[in-house]
JSON list of C-alpha atoms in Angstrom, two decimals:
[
{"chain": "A", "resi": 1, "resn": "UNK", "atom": "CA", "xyz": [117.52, 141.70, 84.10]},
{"chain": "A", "resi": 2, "resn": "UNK", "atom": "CA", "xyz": [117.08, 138.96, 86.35]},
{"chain": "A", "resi": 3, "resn": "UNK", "atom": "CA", "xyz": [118.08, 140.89, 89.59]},
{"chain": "A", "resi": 4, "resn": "UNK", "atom": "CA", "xyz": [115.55, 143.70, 88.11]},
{"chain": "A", "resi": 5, "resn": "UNK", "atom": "CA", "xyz": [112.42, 141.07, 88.01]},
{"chain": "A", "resi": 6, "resn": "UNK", "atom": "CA", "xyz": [113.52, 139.77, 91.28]},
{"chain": "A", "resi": 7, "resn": "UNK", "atom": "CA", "xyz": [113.35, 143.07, 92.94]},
{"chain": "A", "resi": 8, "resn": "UNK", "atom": "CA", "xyz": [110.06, 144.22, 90.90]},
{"chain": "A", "resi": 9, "resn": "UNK", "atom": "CA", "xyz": [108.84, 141.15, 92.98]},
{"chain": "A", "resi": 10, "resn": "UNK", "atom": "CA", "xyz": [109.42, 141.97, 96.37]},
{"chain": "A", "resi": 11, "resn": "UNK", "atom": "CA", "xyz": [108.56, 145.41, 95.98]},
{"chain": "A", "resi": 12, "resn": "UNK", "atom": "CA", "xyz": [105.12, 144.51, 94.28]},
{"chain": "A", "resi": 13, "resn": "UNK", "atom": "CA", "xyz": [104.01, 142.11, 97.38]},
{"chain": "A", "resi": 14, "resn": "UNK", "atom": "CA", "xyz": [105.95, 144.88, 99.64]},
{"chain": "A", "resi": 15, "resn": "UNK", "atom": "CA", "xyz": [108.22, 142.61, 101.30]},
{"chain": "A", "resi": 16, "resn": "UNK", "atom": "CA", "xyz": [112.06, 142.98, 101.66]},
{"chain": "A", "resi": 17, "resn": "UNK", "atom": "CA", "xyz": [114.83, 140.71, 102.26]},
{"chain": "A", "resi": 18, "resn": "UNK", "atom": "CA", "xyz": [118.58, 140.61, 103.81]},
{"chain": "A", "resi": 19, "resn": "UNK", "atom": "CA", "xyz": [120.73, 138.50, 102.43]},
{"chain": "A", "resi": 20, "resn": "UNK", "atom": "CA", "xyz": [124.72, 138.56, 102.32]},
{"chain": "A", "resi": 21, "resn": "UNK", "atom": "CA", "xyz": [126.17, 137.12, 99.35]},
{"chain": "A", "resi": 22, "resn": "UNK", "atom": "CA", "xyz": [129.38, 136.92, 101.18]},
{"chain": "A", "resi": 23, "resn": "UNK", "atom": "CA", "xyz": [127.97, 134.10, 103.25]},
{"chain": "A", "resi": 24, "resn": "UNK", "atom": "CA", "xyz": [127.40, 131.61, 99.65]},
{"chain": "A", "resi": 25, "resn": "UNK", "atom": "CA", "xyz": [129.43, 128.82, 99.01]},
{"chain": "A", "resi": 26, "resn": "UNK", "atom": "CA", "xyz": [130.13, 126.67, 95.68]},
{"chain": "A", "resi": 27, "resn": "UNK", "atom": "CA", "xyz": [128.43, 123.64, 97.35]},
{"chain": "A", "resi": 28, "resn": "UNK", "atom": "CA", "xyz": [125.56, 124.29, 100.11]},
{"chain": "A", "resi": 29, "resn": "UNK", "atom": "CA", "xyz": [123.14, 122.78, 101.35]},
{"chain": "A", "resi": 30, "resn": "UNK", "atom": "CA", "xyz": [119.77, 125.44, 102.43]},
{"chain": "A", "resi": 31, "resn": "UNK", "atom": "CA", "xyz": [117.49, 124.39, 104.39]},
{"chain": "A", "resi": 32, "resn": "UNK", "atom": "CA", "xyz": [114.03, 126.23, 104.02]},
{"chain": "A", "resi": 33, "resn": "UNK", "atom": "CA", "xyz": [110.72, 126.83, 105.92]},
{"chain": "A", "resi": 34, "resn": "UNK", "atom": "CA", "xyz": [107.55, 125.01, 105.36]},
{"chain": "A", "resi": 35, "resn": "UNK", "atom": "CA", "xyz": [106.04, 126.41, 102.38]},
{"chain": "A", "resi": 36, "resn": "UNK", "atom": "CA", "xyz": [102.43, 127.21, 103.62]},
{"chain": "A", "resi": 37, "resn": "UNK", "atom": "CA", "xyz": [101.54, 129.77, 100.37]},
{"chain": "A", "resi": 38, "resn": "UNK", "atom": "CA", "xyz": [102.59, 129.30, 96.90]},
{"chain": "A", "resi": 39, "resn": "UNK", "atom": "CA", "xyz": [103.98, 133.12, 97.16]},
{"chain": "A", "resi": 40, "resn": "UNK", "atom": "CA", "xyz": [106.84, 131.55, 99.37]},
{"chain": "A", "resi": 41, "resn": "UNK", "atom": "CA", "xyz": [108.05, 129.59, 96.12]},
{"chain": "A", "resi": 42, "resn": "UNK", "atom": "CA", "xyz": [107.61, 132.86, 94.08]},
{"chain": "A", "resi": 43, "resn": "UNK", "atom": "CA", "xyz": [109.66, 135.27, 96.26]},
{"chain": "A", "resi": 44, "resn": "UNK", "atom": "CA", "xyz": [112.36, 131.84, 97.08]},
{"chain": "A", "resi": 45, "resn": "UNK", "atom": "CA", "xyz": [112.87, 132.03, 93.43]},
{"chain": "A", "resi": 46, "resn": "UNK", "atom": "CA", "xyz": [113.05, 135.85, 93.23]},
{"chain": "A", "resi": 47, "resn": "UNK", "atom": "CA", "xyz": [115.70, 136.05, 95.70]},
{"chain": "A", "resi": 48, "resn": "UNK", "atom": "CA", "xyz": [117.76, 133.42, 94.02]},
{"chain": "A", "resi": 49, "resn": "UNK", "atom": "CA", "xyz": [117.77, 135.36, 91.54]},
{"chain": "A", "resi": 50, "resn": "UNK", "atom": "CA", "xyz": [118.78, 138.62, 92.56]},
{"chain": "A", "resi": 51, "resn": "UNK", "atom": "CA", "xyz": [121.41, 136.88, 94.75]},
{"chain": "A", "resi": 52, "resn": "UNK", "atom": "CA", "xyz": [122.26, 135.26, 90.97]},
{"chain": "A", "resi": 53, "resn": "UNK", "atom": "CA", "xyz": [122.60, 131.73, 92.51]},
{"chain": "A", "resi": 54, "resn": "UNK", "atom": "CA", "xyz": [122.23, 128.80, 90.73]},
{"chain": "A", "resi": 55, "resn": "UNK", "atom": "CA", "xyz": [120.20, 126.28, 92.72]},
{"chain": "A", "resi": 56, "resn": "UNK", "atom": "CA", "xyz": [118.46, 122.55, 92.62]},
{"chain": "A", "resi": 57, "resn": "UNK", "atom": "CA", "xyz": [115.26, 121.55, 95.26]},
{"chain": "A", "resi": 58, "resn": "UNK", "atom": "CA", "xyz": [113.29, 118.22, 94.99]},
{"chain": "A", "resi": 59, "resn": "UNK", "atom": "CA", "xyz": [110.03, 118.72, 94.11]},
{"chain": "A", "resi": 60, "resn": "UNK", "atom": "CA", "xyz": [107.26, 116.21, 94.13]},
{"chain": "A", "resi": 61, "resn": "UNK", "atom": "CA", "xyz": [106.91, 114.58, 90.59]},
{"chain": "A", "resi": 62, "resn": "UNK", "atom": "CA", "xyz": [103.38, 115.09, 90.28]},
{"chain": "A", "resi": 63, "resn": "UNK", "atom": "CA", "xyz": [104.35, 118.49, 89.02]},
{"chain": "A", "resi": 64, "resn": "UNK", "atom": "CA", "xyz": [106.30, 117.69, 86.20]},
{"chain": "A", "resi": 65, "resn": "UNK", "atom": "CA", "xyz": [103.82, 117.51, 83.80]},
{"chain": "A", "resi": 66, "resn": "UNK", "atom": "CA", "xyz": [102.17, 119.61, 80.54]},
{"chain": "A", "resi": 67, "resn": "UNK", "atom": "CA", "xyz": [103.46, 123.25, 80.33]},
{"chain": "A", "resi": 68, "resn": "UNK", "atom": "CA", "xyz": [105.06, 123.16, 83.92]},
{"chain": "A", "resi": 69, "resn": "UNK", "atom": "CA", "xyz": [107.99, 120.63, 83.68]},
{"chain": "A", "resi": 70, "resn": "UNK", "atom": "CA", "xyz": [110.19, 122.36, 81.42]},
{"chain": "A", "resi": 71, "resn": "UNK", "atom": "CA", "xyz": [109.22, 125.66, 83.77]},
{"chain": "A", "resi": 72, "resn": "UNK", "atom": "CA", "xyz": [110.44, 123.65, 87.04]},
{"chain": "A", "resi": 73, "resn": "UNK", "atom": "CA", "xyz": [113.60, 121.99, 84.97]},
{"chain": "A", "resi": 74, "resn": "UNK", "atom": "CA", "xyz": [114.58, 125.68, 83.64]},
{"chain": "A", "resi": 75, "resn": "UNK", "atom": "CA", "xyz": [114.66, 126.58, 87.62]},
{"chain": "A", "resi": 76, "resn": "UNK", "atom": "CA", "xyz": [116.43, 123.63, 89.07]},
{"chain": "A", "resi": 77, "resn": "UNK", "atom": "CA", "xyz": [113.80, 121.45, 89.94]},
{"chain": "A", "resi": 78, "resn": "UNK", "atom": "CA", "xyz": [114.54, 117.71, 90.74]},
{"chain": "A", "resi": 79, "resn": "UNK", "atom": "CA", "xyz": [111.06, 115.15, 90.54]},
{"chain": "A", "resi": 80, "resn": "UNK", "atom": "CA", "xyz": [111.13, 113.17, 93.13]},
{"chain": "A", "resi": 81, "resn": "UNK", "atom": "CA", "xyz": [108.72, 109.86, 93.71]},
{"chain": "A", "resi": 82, "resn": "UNK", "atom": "CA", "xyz": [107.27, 110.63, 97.30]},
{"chain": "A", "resi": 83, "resn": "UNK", "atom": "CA", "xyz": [106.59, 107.09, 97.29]},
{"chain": "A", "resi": 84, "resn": "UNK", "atom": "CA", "xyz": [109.61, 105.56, 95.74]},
{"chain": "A", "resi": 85, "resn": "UNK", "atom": "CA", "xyz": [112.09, 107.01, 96.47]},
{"chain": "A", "resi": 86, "resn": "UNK", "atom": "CA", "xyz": [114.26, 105.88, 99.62]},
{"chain": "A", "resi": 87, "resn": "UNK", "atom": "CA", "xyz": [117.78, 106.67, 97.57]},
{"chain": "A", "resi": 88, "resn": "UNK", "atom": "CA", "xyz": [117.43, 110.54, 97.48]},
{"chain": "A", "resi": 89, "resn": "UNK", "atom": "CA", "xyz": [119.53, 111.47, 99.82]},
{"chain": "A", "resi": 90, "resn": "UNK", "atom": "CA", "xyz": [122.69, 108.99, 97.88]},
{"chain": "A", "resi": 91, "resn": "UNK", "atom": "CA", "xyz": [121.25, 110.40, 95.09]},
{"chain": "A", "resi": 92, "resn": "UNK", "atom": "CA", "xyz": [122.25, 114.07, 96.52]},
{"chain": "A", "resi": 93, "resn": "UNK", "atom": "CA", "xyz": [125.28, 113.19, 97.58]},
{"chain": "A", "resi": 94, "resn": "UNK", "atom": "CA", "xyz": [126.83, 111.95, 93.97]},
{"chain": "A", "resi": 95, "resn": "UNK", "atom": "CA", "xyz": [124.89, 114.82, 92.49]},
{"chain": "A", "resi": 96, "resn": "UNK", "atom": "CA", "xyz": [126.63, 117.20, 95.56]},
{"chain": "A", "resi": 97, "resn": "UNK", "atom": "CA", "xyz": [130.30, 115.20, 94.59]},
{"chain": "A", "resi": 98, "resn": "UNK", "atom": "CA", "xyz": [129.81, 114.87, 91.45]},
{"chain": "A", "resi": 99, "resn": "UNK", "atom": "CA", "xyz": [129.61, 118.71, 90.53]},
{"chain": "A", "resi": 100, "resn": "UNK", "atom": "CA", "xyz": [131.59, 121.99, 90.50]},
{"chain": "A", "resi": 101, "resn": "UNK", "atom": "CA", "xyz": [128.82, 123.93, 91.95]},
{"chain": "A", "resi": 102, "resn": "UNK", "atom": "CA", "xyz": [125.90, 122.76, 93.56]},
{"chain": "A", "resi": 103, "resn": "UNK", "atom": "CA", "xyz": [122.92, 124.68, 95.80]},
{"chain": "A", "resi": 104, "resn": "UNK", "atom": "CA", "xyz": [120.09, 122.33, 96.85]},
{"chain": "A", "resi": 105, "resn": "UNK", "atom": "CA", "xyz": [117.09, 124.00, 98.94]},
{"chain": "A", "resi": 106, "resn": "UNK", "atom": "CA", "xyz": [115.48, 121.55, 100.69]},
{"chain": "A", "resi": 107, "resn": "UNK", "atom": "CA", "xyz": [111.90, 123.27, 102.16]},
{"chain": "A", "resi": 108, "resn": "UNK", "atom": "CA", "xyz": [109.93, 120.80, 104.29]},
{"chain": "A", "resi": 109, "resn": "UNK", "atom": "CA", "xyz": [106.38, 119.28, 103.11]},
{"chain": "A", "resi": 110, "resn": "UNK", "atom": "CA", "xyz": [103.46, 121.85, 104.48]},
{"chain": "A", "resi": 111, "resn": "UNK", "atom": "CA", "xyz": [100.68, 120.69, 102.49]},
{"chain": "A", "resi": 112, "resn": "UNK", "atom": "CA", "xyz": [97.59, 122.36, 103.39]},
{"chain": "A", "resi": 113, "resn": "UNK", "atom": "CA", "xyz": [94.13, 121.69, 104.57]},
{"chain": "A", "resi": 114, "resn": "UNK", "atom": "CA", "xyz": [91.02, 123.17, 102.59]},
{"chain": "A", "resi": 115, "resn": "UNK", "atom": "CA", "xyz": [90.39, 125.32, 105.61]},
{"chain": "A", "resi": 116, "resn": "UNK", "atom": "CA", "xyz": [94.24, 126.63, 105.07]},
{"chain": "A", "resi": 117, "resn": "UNK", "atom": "CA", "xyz": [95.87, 125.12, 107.94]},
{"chain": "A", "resi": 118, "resn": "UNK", "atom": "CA", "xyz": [99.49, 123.36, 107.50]},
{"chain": "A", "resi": 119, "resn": "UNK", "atom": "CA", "xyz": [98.62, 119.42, 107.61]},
{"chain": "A", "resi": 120, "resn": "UNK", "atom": "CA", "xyz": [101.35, 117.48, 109.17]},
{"chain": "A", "resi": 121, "resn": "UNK", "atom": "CA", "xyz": [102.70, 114.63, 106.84]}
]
């Protein structure tokens, strides 16, 4: 079901993908693209799911809140403190050591302008 919704999703928008499951691990580490729509979270998540992998990204904690947190716990989603928090990456490691599986996408900050453009942080 959850490869069926994924799929339903990139056909709707009309965008396709290539990905080779062959090339997952247990333990990985992705590293994403600046994230300048909120349909680049939507389709991320769509292909993790058709690709049926499991994963954890750090999201700011300003998210986490009402109706939404248990959404972005459900998908993986780590608050982070933008502020606070200097430990994330020790915080990573024991979470990567720590665990029998573990996939963390890390997509760089693009927050954006009113006008639309990416705004450097």
């Amino acid at each position: 079901m959850k490869k069926f919704l994924g799929n339903s999703i990139f056909k709707a928008v009309g965008w396709t993908y290539d990905a080779d499951p062959t090339i997952l691990e247990k333990k990985q580490v992705i590293i994403g693209f600046e994230h300048t729509s909120n349909l680049d979270a939507i389709l991320s998540i769509a292909l993790f799911q058709i690709l049926d992998l499991k994963i954890h990204t750090l999201i700011k904690k300003e998210l986490f809140k009402g109706p939404m947190k248990p959404i972005l716990e459900k998908l993986g989603g780590i608050p982070v403190d933008r502020k606070a928090s200097k430990d994330i990456v020790s915080q990573m490691v024991e979470k990567f050591q720590s665990s029998d599986t573990f996939n963390l996408v890390i997509a760089p900050e693009a927050t954006r302008a009113k006008d639309g453009s990416v705004m450097w942080f």
